[in-house]
XYZ file of C-alpha atoms in Angstrom:
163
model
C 1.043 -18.009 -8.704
C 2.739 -14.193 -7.982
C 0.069 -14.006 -5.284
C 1.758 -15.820 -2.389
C 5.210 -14.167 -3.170
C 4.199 -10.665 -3.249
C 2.126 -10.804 -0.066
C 5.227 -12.519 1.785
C 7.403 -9.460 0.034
C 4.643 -6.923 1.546
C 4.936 -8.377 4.885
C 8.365 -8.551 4.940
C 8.342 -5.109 4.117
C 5.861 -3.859 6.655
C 7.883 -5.664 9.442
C 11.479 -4.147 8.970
C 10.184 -1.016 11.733
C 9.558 -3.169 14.050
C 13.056 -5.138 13.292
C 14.746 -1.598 12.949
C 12.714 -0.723 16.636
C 14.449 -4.373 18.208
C 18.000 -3.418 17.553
C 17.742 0.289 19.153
C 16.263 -1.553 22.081
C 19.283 -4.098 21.742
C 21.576 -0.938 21.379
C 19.611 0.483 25.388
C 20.298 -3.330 26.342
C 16.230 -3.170 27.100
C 13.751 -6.089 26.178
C 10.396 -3.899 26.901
C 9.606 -1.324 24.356
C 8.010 0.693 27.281
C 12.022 0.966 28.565
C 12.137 3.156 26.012
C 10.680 5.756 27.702
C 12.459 8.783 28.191
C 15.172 7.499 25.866
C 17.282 10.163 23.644
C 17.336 9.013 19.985
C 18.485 10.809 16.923
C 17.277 9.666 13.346
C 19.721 10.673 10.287
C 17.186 10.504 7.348
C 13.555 10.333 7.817
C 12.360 10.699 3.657
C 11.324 7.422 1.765
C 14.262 7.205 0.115
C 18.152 8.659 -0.358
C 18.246 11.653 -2.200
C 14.487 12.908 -1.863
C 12.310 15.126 -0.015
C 9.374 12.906 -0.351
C 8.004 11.404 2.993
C 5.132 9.260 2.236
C 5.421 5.882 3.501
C 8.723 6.164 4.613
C 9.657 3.489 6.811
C 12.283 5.670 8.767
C 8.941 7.800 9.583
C 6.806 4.620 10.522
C 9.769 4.156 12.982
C 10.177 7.309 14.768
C 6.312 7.495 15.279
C 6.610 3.840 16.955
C 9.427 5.386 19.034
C 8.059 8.351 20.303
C 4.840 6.291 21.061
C 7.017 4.117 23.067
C 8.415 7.239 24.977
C 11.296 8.064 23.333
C 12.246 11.537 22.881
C 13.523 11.308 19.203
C 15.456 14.435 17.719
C 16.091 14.049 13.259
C 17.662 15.827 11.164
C 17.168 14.976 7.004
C 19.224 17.182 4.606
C 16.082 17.336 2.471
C 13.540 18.073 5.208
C 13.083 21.101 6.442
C 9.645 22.287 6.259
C 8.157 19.497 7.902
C 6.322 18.712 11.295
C 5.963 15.443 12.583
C 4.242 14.940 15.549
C 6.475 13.545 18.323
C 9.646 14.208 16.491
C 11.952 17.107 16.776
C 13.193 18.078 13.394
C 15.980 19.721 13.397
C 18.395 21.731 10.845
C 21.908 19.911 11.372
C 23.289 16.702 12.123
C 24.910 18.242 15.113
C 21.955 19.361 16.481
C 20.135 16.320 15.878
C 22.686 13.849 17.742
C 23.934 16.580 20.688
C 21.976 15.319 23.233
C 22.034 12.022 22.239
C 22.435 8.344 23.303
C 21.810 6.201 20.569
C 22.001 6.927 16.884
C 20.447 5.849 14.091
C 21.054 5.881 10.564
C 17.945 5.368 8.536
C 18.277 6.617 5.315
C 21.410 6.711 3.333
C 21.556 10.244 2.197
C 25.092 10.725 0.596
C 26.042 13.453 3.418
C 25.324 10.394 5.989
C 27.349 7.928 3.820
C 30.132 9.968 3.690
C 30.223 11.144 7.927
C 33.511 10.653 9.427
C 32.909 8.809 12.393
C 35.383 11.177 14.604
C 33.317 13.937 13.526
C 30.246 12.305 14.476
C 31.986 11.582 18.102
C 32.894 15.194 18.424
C 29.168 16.508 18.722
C 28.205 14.099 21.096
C 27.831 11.571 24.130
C 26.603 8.684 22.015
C 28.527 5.779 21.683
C 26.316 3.138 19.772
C 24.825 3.627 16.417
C 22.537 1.444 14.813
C 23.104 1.324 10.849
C 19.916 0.454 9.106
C 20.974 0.928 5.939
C 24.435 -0.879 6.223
C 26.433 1.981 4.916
C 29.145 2.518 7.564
C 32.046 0.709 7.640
C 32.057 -1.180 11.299
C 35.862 -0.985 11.885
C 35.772 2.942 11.145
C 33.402 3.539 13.640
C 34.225 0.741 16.571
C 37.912 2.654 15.961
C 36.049 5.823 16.674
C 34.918 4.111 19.638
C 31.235 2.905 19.110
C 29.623 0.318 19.439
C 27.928 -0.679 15.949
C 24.446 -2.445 15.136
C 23.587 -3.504 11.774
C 20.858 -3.852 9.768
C 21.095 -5.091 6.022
C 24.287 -7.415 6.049
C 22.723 -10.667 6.493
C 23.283 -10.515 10.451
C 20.180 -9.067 11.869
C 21.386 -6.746 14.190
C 24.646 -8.154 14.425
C 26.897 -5.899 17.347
C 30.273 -4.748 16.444
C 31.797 -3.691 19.777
């Protein structure tokens, strides 16, 4: 009888990249994913989960792969990887370095250092002015007062935009 429900909670699982993948293109205001090409995209948090070093099956990873395949050019930064090499993404050693060049971020893993990013700080180090929230851990009204645009993932409005 578990059968049915656990392959629908698999599949529902597998699909959130490719529902993370929609709202960055939503952020661009693209439809294609090929429109991606050439796009700048920084990933806070790549590892499976906050608080951990460990990247197997991570979804943020799954998603950054997809990106880059699409074209993007996708600079992360994870307080707990360092060491690593990903083809196609640039892993860098700072938050600043990872959104600098920027035009779209996105939060994919809710590392406390992430959680806890003042949203003028964030607008300091770069040109970026949407941020897409996978992990529903910024407040909206902090960062559309910082002057972003926000998209959301997690709070029941798939990638509702907070301008």
């Amino acid at each position: 009888d578990i059968t049915p429900l656990i392959r629908t909670a698999r599949q529902v699982n597998d699909a959130q990249p490719e529902f993370v993948i929609e709202i960055i293109k939503r952020g661009f205001g693209i439809d294609a994913p090929s429109d991606l090409s050439g796009k700048r995209i920084s990933i806070l948090g790549l590892a499976y989960k906050p608080g951990v070093d460990d990247l197997r099956q991570s979804p943020a990873v799954a998603i950054s792969r997809k990106l880059s395949e699409y074209g993007a050019v996708i600079c992360a930064y994870d307080p707990f990887i360092s060491d690593k090499e990903i083809p196609g993404i640039e892993i860098v050693q700072s938050w600043q370095s990872a959104v600098e060049h920027s035009e779209l971020i996105a939060l994919l893993v809710a590392h406390d250092l992430f959680k806890k990013l003042p949203p003028e700080e964030l607008a300091r180090n770069t040109q970026a002015r949407v941020v897409v929230d996978a992990v529903n851990v910024w407040s909206s009204t902090a960062w559309r007062t910082a002057g972003f645009t926000v998209l959301n993932l997690g709070n029941g409005k798939i990638g509702h935009k907070y301008n």
